[in-house]
Every structure is written in structure tokens, then in C-alpha cells.
mmCIF file of C-alpha atoms in Angstrom:
data_model
loop_
_atom_site.group_PDB
_atom_site.id
_atom_site.type_symbol
_atom_site.label_atom_id
_atom_site.label_comp_id
_atom_site.label_asym_id
_atom_site.label_seq_id
_atom_site.Cartn_x
_atom_site.Cartn_y
_atom_site.Cartn_z
ATOM 1 C CA MET A 964 14.320 -27.359 0.565
ATOM 2 C CA SER A 965 15.377 -26.676 -3.053
ATOM 3 C CA MET A 966 16.093 -23.195 -4.393
ATOM 4 C CA THR A 967 12.851 -23.306 -6.398
ATOM 5 C CA GLU A 968 10.834 -24.370 -3.369
ATOM 6 C CA GLY A 969 12.569 -21.715 -1.284
ATOM 7 C CA ALA A 970 11.713 -18.975 -3.776
ATOM 8 C CA SER A 971 8.079 -20.119 -3.865
ATOM 9 C CA HIS A 972 7.966 -20.184 -0.067
ATOM 10 C CA GLU A 973 9.447 -16.678 0.122
ATOM 11 C CA ARG A 974 6.858 -15.348 -2.357
ATOM 12 C CA ALA A 975 4.054 -16.979 -0.367
ATOM 13 C CA ILE A 976 5.269 -15.293 2.819
ATOM 14 C CA SER A 977 5.594 -11.864 1.185
ATOM 15 C CA ALA A 978 2.327 -12.106 -0.713
ATOM 16 C CA GLU A 979 -0.516 -10.176 0.897
ATOM 17 C CA ARG A 980 -3.225 -12.147 -0.873
ATOM 18 C CA VAL A 981 -3.132 -15.251 -3.058
ATOM 19 C CA MET A 982 -5.880 -16.830 -5.141
ATOM 20 C CA GLU A 983 -5.753 -19.470 -7.836
ATOM 21 C CA GLY A 984 -8.327 -21.113 -10.061
ATOM 22 C CA ALA A 985 -10.150 -20.762 -13.359
ATOM 23 C CA ILE A 986 -10.920 -17.057 -13.757
ATOM 24 C CA ARG A 987 -13.925 -15.098 -14.981
ATOM 25 C CA LYS A 988 -14.287 -11.448 -15.888
ATOM 26 C CA MET A 989 -13.789 -9.036 -13.005
ATOM 27 C CA ARG A 990 -16.863 -8.071 -11.003
ATOM 28 C CA THR A 991 -17.570 -4.361 -10.812
ATOM 29 C CA ALA A 992 -19.626 -2.023 -8.650
ATOM 30 C CA LEU A 993 -20.508 1.553 -9.590
ATOM 31 C CA ASP A 994 -18.688 3.400 -6.844
ATOM 32 C CA ASP A 995 -16.427 6.458 -7.076
ATOM 33 C CA PRO A 996 -14.122 5.122 -8.311
ATOM 34 C CA VAL A 997 -15.421 1.786 -9.670
ATOM 35 C CA THR A 998 -14.802 -1.113 -7.280
ATOM 36 C CA TYR A 999 -13.210 -4.223 -8.804
ATOM 37 C CA HIS A 1000 -13.053 -7.831 -7.622
ATOM 38 C CA TRP A 1001 -10.929 -10.606 -9.104
ATOM 39 C CA VAL A 1002 -13.213 -13.607 -9.699
ATOM 40 C CA SER A 1003 -12.254 -17.262 -9.973
ATOM 41 C CA GLU A 1004 -13.732 -20.625 -9.067
ATOM 42 C CA ALA A 1005 -12.031 -20.197 -5.682
ATOM 43 C CA GLY A 1006 -13.966 -17.035 -4.856
ATOM 44 C CA GLU A 1007 -13.389 -13.283 -5.097
ATOM 45 C CA LEU A 1008 -10.571 -10.949 -4.141
ATOM 46 C CA PRO A 1009 -10.772 -7.120 -3.867
ATOM 47 C CA LEU A 1010 -8.447 -5.508 -6.408
ATOM 48 C CA ASN A 1011 -8.631 -1.790 -5.645
ATOM 49 C CA PRO A 1012 -6.314 -2.159 -2.608
ATOM 50 C CA ALA A 1013 -3.744 -3.815 -4.906
ATOM 51 C CA ILE A 1014 -3.231 -0.652 -6.967
ATOM 52 C CA GLY A 1015 0.310 0.582 -6.425
ATOM 53 C CA LYS A 1016 1.488 -2.900 -5.434
ATOM 54 C CA VAL A 1017 3.335 -5.590 -7.370
ATOM 55 C CA VAL A 1018 1.044 -8.318 -8.704
ATOM 56 C CA ARG A 1019 2.113 -11.629 -10.156
ATOM 57 C CA LEU A 1020 -0.183 -13.681 -12.407
ATOM 58 C CA GLU A 1021 0.920 -17.144 -13.453
ATOM 59 C CA PHE A 1022 -0.915 -19.349 -15.961
ATOM 60 C CA ALA A 1023 -0.849 -23.018 -14.934
ATOM 61 C CA GLY A 1024 -1.257 -24.227 -18.534
ATOM 62 C CA GLN A 1025 -4.813 -25.483 -18.020
ATOM 63 C CA ILE A 1026 -8.038 -24.072 -19.475
ATOM 64 C CA ASN A 1027 -11.500 -25.138 -18.334
ATOM 65 C CA CYS A 1028 -14.579 -24.257 -20.376
ATOM 66 C CA VAL A 1029 -16.564 -21.529 -18.620
ATOM 67 C CA TYR A 1030 -19.794 -23.361 -19.477
ATOM 68 C CA CYS A 1031 -19.189 -27.114 -19.084
ATOM 69 C CA ASN A 1032 -15.834 -27.033 -17.220
ATOM 70 C CA ARG A 1033 -14.198 -29.610 -19.512
ATOM 71 C CA LEU A 1034 -10.492 -29.252 -20.238
ATOM 72 C CA THR A 1035 -9.721 -27.563 -23.537
ATOM 73 C CA LYS A 1036 -6.427 -26.863 -25.253
ATOM 74 C CA LYS A 1037 -7.797 -23.681 -26.806
ATOM 75 C CA SER A 1038 -10.334 -21.121 -25.660
ATOM 76 C CA PHE A 1039 -13.033 -19.824 -27.998
ATOM 77 C CA ASN A 1040 -15.135 -16.688 -27.559
ATOM 78 C CA GLN A 1041 -13.540 -15.718 -24.234
ATOM 79 C CA GLY A 1042 -13.602 -19.054 -22.458
ATOM 80 C CA TYR A 1043 -15.614 -21.755 -24.216
ATOM 81 C CA CYS A 1044 -14.430 -25.147 -25.425
ATOM 82 C CA TYR A 1045 -15.017 -25.857 -29.106
ATOM 83 C CA PRO A 1046 -18.117 -28.094 -28.677
ATOM 84 C CA CYS A 1047 -19.828 -25.458 -26.523
ATOM 85 C CA PHE A 1048 -18.722 -22.704 -28.883
ATOM 86 C CA LYS A 1049 -20.403 -24.544 -31.761
ATOM 87 C CA LYS A 1050 -23.644 -25.561 -30.046
ATOM 88 C CA LEU A 1051 -24.577 -22.786 -27.619
ATOM 89 C CA ALA A 1052 -26.860 -19.944 -28.660
ATOM 90 C CA GLN A 1053 -24.866 -17.562 -26.454
ATOM 91 C CA CYS A 1054 -21.867 -18.134 -28.741
ATOM 92 C CA ASP A 1055 -23.766 -17.595 -31.988
ATOM 93 C CA SER A 1056 -22.822 -14.931 -34.522
ATOM 94 C CA CYS A 1057 -25.993 -12.962 -33.808
ATOM 95 C CA ILE A 1058 -24.670 -12.109 -30.342
ATOM 96 C CA VAL A 1059 -22.291 -9.629 -31.979
ATOM 97 C CA LYS A 1060 -24.742 -8.846 -34.805
ATOM 98 C CA PRO A 1061 -28.138 -8.749 -33.078
ATOM 99 C CA GLU A 1062 -29.799 -7.347 -36.188
ATOM 100 C CA LYS A 1063 -29.454 -10.946 -37.479
ATOM 101 C CA CYS A 1064 -31.001 -12.468 -34.361
ATOM 102 C CA HIS A 1065 -31.769 -16.147 -34.885
ATOM 103 C CA TYR A 1066 -34.460 -16.059 -32.215
ATOM 104 C CA ALA A 1067 -36.362 -13.446 -34.228
ATOM 105 C CA GLU A 1068 -35.906 -15.577 -37.352
ATOM 106 C CA GLY A 1069 -37.184 -18.696 -35.569
ATOM 107 C CA THR A 1070 -33.878 -20.536 -35.996
ATOM 108 C CA CYS A 1071 -32.380 -20.123 -32.509
ATOM 109 C CA ARG A 1072 -30.570 -23.272 -31.357
ATOM 110 C CA GLU A 1073 -31.818 -22.750 -27.797
ATOM 111 C CA PRO A 1074 -35.226 -21.028 -27.840
ATOM 112 C CA GLU A 1075 -35.430 -21.157 -24.030
ATOM 113 C CA TRP A 1076 -32.167 -19.230 -23.797
ATOM 114 C CA GLY A 1077 -33.512 -16.773 -26.367
ATOM 115 C CA ASP A 1078 -36.648 -16.279 -24.279
ATOM 116 C CA ALA A 1079 -34.524 -15.309 -21.288
ATOM 117 C CA HIS A 1080 -31.865 -13.213 -23.024
ATOM 118 C CA CYS A 1081 -33.128 -11.960 -26.395
ATOM 119 C CA ASN A 1082 -36.902 -11.668 -26.181
ATOM 120 C CA ILE A 1083 -36.597 -9.122 -23.375
ATOM 121 C CA GLU A 1084 -36.203 -5.384 -23.028
ATOM 122 C CA HIS A 1085 -32.911 -3.893 -24.235
ATOM 123 C CA VAL A 1086 -31.417 -0.436 -23.923
ATOM 124 C CA VAL A 1087 -29.727 1.454 -26.743
ATOM 125 C CA TYR A 1088 -27.187 3.907 -25.372
ATOM 126 C CA LEU A 1089 -24.440 6.353 -26.209
ATOM 127 C CA SER A 1090 -21.161 6.151 -24.339
ATOM 128 C CA HIS A 1091 -17.745 7.755 -24.280
ATOM 129 C CA THR A 1092 -14.946 5.180 -24.286
ATOM 130 C CA SER A 1093 -12.222 6.146 -26.744
ATOM 131 C CA ALA A 1094 -14.777 8.393 -28.504
ATOM 132 C CA ALA A 1095 -18.556 8.642 -28.701
ATOM 133 C CA LYS A 1096 -20.142 5.310 -29.665
ATOM 134 C CA VAL A 1097 -23.514 3.619 -29.808
ATOM 135 C CA GLY A 1098 -24.182 0.334 -28.054
ATOM 136 C CA ILE A 1099 -26.899 -2.002 -26.804
ATOM 137 C CA THR A 1100 -27.348 -4.080 -23.684
ATOM 138 C CA ARG A 1101 -30.034 -5.879 -21.740
ATOM 139 C CA GLY A 1102 -31.800 -3.562 -19.348
ATOM 140 C CA THR A 1103 -30.512 -5.667 -16.454
ATOM 141 C CA GLN A 1104 -26.893 -5.029 -17.541
ATOM 142 C CA VAL A 1105 -26.980 -1.263 -16.975
ATOM 143 C CA PRO A 1106 -24.484 0.017 -15.786
ATOM 144 C CA THR A 1107 -22.318 -3.156 -15.758
ATOM 145 C CA ARG A 1108 -21.942 -3.110 -19.529
ATOM 146 C CA TRP A 1109 -20.609 0.458 -19.437
ATOM 147 C CA MET A 1110 -18.009 -0.325 -16.786
ATOM 148 C CA ASP A 1111 -16.882 -3.455 -18.660
ATOM 149 C CA GLN A 1112 -16.271 -1.299 -21.748
ATOM 150 C CA GLY A 1113 -14.372 1.383 -19.869
ATOM 151 C CA ALA A 1114 -16.941 4.114 -20.556
ATOM 152 C CA THR A 1115 -16.477 7.386 -18.659
ATOM 153 C CA GLN A 1116 -19.912 8.683 -19.718
ATOM 154 C CA ALA A 1117 -23.062 6.838 -20.751
ATOM 155 C CA ARG A 1118 -26.598 7.914 -21.632
ATOM 156 C CA PRO A 1119 -29.538 5.610 -22.455
ATOM 157 C CA ILE A 1120 -31.342 6.941 -25.519
ATOM 158 C CA ALA A 1121 -33.961 4.296 -26.293
ATOM 159 C CA ARG A 1122 -35.693 1.321 -24.733
ATOM 160 C CA VAL A 1123 -36.751 -1.448 -27.132
ATOM 161 C CA ALA A 1124 -38.764 -4.624 -26.705
ATOM 162 C CA THR A 1125 -36.256 -7.178 -28.014
ATOM 163 C CA ARG A 1126 -32.569 -7.673 -28.787
ATOM 164 C CA HIS A 1127 -33.369 -7.939 -32.507
ATOM 165 C CA GLN A 1128 -35.022 -4.518 -32.523
ATOM 166 C CA SER A 1129 -32.150 -2.989 -30.562
ATOM 167 C CA GLY A 1130 -29.762 -4.348 -33.179
ATOM 168 C CA LEU A 1131 -31.736 -2.842 -36.027
ATOM 169 C CA LEU A 1132 -31.786 0.537 -34.297
ATOM 170 C CA GLU A 1133 -28.041 0.293 -33.575
ATOM 171 C CA VAL A 1134 -27.382 -0.370 -37.271
ATOM 172 C CA ALA A 1135 -29.425 2.688 -38.261
ATOM 173 C CA LEU A 1136 -27.602 4.936 -35.796
ATOM 174 C CA GLY A 1137 -24.282 3.313 -36.662
ATOM 175 C CA GLN A 1138 -24.387 4.881 -40.117
ATOM 176 C CA HIS A 1139 -23.406 8.129 -38.408
ATOM 177 C CA ILE A 1140 -21.449 7.074 -35.305
ATOM 178 C CA GLY A 1141 -19.036 4.283 -34.406
ATOM 179 C CA ASP A 1142 -19.952 1.191 -32.406
ATOM 180 C CA LYS A 1143 -16.447 0.025 -31.454
ATOM 181 C CA THR A 1144 -13.910 1.076 -28.826
ATOM 182 C CA ALA A 1145 -10.263 1.746 -29.664
ATOM 183 C CA TRP A 1146 -9.011 0.005 -26.527
ATOM 184 C CA GLN A 1147 -5.475 1.377 -26.761
ATOM 185 C CA THR A 1148 -6.824 4.943 -26.750
ATOM 186 C CA MET A 1149 -9.283 4.115 -23.958
ATOM 187 C CA LEU A 1150 -6.418 2.928 -21.738
ATOM 188 C CA LYS A 1151 -4.315 6.081 -22.213
ATOM 189 C CA GLY A 1152 -6.762 8.353 -20.380
ATOM 190 C CA ASP A 1153 -10.366 9.453 -20.021
ATOM 191 C CA GLY A 1154 -10.342 12.132 -22.724
ATOM 192 C CA GLU A 1155 -12.344 15.345 -22.672
ATOM 193 C CA PRO A 1156 -16.036 15.059 -21.659
ATOM 194 C CA LEU A 1157 -18.566 14.916 -24.495
ATOM 195 C CA ASP A 1158 -22.042 16.388 -24.835
ATOM 196 C CA LEU A 1159 -23.864 13.091 -25.346
ATOM 197 C CA ALA A 1160 -27.271 14.807 -25.341
ATOM 198 C CA ALA A 1161 -26.199 16.861 -28.363
ATOM 199 C CA VAL A 1162 -24.842 13.737 -30.059
ATOM 200 C CA ARG A 1163 -28.184 11.997 -29.444
ATOM 201 C CA ASP A 1164 -30.211 14.868 -30.896
ATOM 202 C CA ASP A 1165 -27.992 14.974 -33.977
ATOM 203 C CA LEU A 1166 -28.396 11.225 -34.509
ATOM 204 C CA PHE A 1167 -32.159 11.377 -34.132
ATOM 205 C CA ALA A 1168 -32.349 14.107 -36.772
ATOM 206 C CA LYS A 1169 -30.133 12.221 -39.212
ATOM 207 C CA CYS A 1170 -31.940 8.900 -38.689
ATOM 208 C CA ALA A 1171 -35.531 10.190 -38.546
ATOM 209 C CA ASN A 1172 -36.665 8.134 -41.554
ATOM 210 C CA ASP A 1173 -35.030 4.926 -40.314
ATOM 211 C CA ILE A 1174 -36.524 5.423 -36.861
ATOM 212 C CA ALA A 1175 -39.995 6.007 -38.297
ATOM 213 C CA ALA A 1176 -39.676 2.831 -40.367
ATOM 214 C CA LEU A 1177 -38.798 0.765 -37.279
ATOM 215 C CA GLN A 1178 -41.750 2.177 -35.348
ATOM 216 C CA GLU A 1179 -44.075 1.452 -38.248
ATOM 217 C CA ARG A 1180 -42.751 -2.108 -38.480
ATOM 218 C CA PHE A 1181 -42.817 -2.995 -34.776
ATOM 219 C CA GLY A 1182 -45.216 -0.442 -33.263
ATOM 220 C CA LEU A 1183 -44.733 2.782 -31.354
ATOM 221 C CA GLN A 1184 -44.399 0.985 -28.022
ATOM 222 C CA ALA A 1185 -41.619 -1.294 -29.267
ATOM 223 C CA VAL A 1186 -39.185 1.619 -29.610
ATOM 224 C CA GLN A 1187 -39.462 4.164 -26.816
ATOM 225 C CA TRP A 1188 -37.215 7.235 -26.754
ATOM 226 C CA LEU A 1189 -35.594 8.248 -23.495
ATOM 227 C CA ASP A 1190 -35.226 11.996 -23.868
ATOM 228 C CA ASP A 1191 -34.891 12.582 -20.133
ATOM 229 C CA ALA A 1192 -32.783 9.580 -19.113
ATOM 230 C CA PRO A 1193 -29.981 10.691 -16.785
ATOM 231 C CA GLU A 1194 -26.394 10.496 -17.948
ATOM 232 C CA GLY A 1195 -23.962 8.457 -15.901
ATOM 233 C CA ALA A 1196 -20.387 9.535 -15.174
ATOM 234 C CA ILE A 1197 -17.892 6.790 -14.317
ATOM 235 C CA ARG A 1198 -14.458 7.161 -12.751
ATOM 236 C CA TYR A 1199 -11.926 4.329 -12.618
ATOM 237 C CA PRO A 1200 -9.229 3.527 -10.048
ATOM 238 C CA VAL A 1201 -6.107 4.648 -11.911
ATOM 239 C CA GLN A 1202 -2.930 6.094 -10.399
ATOM 240 C CA VAL A 1203 -0.945 6.489 -13.621
ATOM 241 C CA TRP A 1204 -2.031 6.247 -17.258
ATOM 242 C CA PRO A 1205 0.339 4.268 -19.489
ATOM 243 C CA SER A 1206 2.039 6.226 -22.275
ATOM 244 C CA LYS A 1207 2.377 3.061 -24.361
ATOM 245 C CA VAL A 1208 -0.117 0.215 -24.354
ATOM 246 C CA LYS A 1209 1.397 -3.244 -24.761
ATOM 247 C CA ALA A 1210 -0.881 -6.246 -24.249
ATOM 248 C CA HIS A 1211 0.129 -9.257 -22.160
ATOM 249 C CA ASN A 1212 -1.008 -12.640 -23.494
ATOM 250 C CA PHE A 1213 -1.077 -15.884 -21.528
ATOM 251 C CA ASP A 1214 -1.045 -17.825 -24.804
ATOM 252 C CA LYS A 1215 2.472 -16.521 -25.375
ATOM 253 C CA THR A 1216 3.865 -16.305 -21.853
ATOM 254 C CA SER A 1217 2.779 -17.997 -18.641
ATOM 255 C CA LEU A 1218 3.933 -15.222 -16.300
ATOM 256 C CA VAL A 1219 2.719 -11.634 -16.076
ATOM 257 C CA GLU A 1220 4.203 -9.458 -13.349
ATOM 258 C CA GLY A 1221 4.430 -5.765 -12.563
ATOM 259 C CA THR A 1222 3.145 -2.886 -10.462
ATOM 260 C CA LEU A 1223 -0.607 -2.407 -10.838
ATOM 261 C CA LEU A 1224 -1.109 1.204 -11.979
ATOM 262 C CA GLY A 1225 -4.879 1.074 -12.405
ATOM 263 C CA ILE A 1226 -7.927 -0.770 -13.700
ATOM 264 C CA LYS A 1227 -10.307 0.316 -16.443
ATOM 265 C CA GLY A 1228 -12.894 -1.702 -18.307
ATOM 266 C CA GLN A 1229 -11.766 -5.305 -17.946
ATOM 267 C CA TYR A 1230 -8.093 -4.353 -18.174
ATOM 268 C CA LEU A 1231 -5.406 -4.491 -15.519
ATOM 269 C CA MET A 1232 -2.871 -1.760 -16.262
ATOM 270 C CA LEU A 1233 0.623 -2.740 -15.117
ATOM 271 C CA ASP A 1234 3.881 -0.881 -15.560
ATOM 272 C CA THR A 1235 4.904 -3.816 -17.798
ATOM 273 C CA GLY A 1236 1.797 -3.787 -20.012
ATOM 274 C CA VAL A 1237 -1.975 -4.323 -19.879
ATOM 275 C CA LEU A 1238 -3.996 -7.511 -19.434
ATOM 276 C CA ASN A 1239 -7.511 -8.038 -20.760
ATOM 277 C CA VAL A 1240 -8.856 -10.290 -18.005
ATOM 278 C CA ARG A 1241 -12.079 -11.121 -19.827
ATOM 279 C CA LYS A 1242 -10.160 -12.548 -22.784
ATOM 280 C CA PHE A 1243 -8.783 -15.331 -20.588
ATOM 281 C CA GLY A 1244 -11.956 -16.682 -19.027
ATOM 282 C CA GLY A 1245 -11.472 -20.284 -17.900
ATOM 283 C CA TYR A 1246 -7.677 -20.037 -17.673
ATOM 284 C CA GLN A 1247 -6.217 -21.456 -14.469
ATOM 285 C CA ILE A 1248 -4.382 -18.447 -13.002
ATOM 286 C CA ARG A 1249 -2.530 -17.972 -9.745
ATOM 287 C CA LEU A 1250 -2.767 -14.351 -8.583
ATOM 288 C CA GLU A 1251 -0.382 -13.002 -5.955
ATOM 289 C CA ILE A 1252 -0.628 -9.476 -4.567
ATOM 290 C CA GLN A 1253 2.648 -8.541 -2.927
ATOM 291 C CA SER A 1254 2.604 -6.825 0.454
#
């Protein structure tokens, strides 16, 4: 047995759990704290028990498209090959700018996909990630969307009939509040709790004319306010918050290793840096959790 083979054999013996394959974003469950599972084509692996242990993640140098599974030298839009990135409606620019929804304009490249994902009820919400922000998601993605973003608080404020309408409302509210997360700040701690109900009331007052215009355009039932929707509080499995946030990148190095300090959003927080798991969808990764 060579030295390299011996080292690999020793790691395999000392590793508590091993999984390898093309990865997807981590699966979450709204527990206290949030429960995380590592997800790959080989199956799922619980991650909460790995906190406090050394984990080793090694990129095999192969990327498979998360949609068609073909080999690709470069990943686009968190896991797609270039042909899929160019042709699929789920990769279109209106996904990040729903106010420009192609389905609503009648130019969607996949109307059937638009029927299932865009022409359905959406929720407009306020959340606390790095600060108060406004966001939108399909009704079926509550509370998954909040956990994926690393929100510690979230409050639905409106229910709208379509993705296009939710985007228009988000734009109106976004004149007075941010819609992005400062991920470095989000990973340094939870921050002080916010009064999201007060933020909502302030936004409604400032955007009264824009809101009235949307209701006149689409009808009163298309935009329904959720004055009494309960606020969700979310706690993440974190032992130690990093004082400095340095991002690992499999495009620059094939090996990421360190003690897992916690998980928040779609980030693994190691004592050597943080890893945005969702960014590397389709990458062939070998995960070892040391015993």
C-alpha cells in the first residue's frame, strides 16, 4: 500500500460519515434550531451532529448540470450547464426581477413552467437577515425561503395572485427598504431583534399611493394584506460566530477542511472560512465528517 493509499485508508477509518456525489442545496427543517441535511445524488446526510467536528470537503473536478446532468466545465446560475442556462425559463432574468416577468408579458420560453411557478400565489414578506429587508416567494416555499436566506425573523405582509404582481409590489416597497442580504454581516451573528410589524406599518404608509395603484390595476383580491399574519422566529445551529468571514471557493481550491462551527442560511461556517453550498450545485464533492 502506498503512502497516499494509506492516508486515504486512515481517513476512511477515522471518518464517522462519508458521502460523495453531485451536490444540491442543503435541505432544511424548521426546528429549534434549524435541522440541516447535506444533499447529493447519493442521498442525504444529517449535518447538525457534525457541528464541532472536523469536516473535509474535496471537489473531484467534475460538474454535472443540476437539470440535465451533462458534464460542464463551468457552472451557471448555481449549477446549470450553459445550454440549460440559456434555454430554461427558470434561469431567465425575470427570476431575479419578477416585475419583468416574461410569463405576464406572454413571452415566457416555457409557458407550462410559468403556469406552475409564476401564475400562482406568492407571498411578500419582511425578514431580518443582516438588516430588515423585503422579499417574495411562492406560498409553498414558506418558511424554506427564509431559512435559505439566513433570516432570524420573518413576517408575511401580503399575499398576491402572481409572481409578476409580487415583483411590482416588492419594487414599490423597495423604494424605502432594502431587498438584499449582506451575507458577511449575516454570518457574524443574529443581530438585535427588529419590530417587523412597525416596519410594515411604516412601509404601508409611505407606499399608500403605489399600493392603491396596484389594486386598481389588478383588483382588490389580487393584493391581499396580511395584517395579522404571525411572525416567525428562526434559530440556527451555531456554536461560535466567526469574527472574520472568508469564503471558500471550489473553483480556486479543490479541498476545504476545518472544524464546523455552525450552519446558517446555505452556509457552512468552518474555523477556516465559510462555504456557500448552494453556489456549488452540481459539483462532485466528497464529504467526510471526522469522528
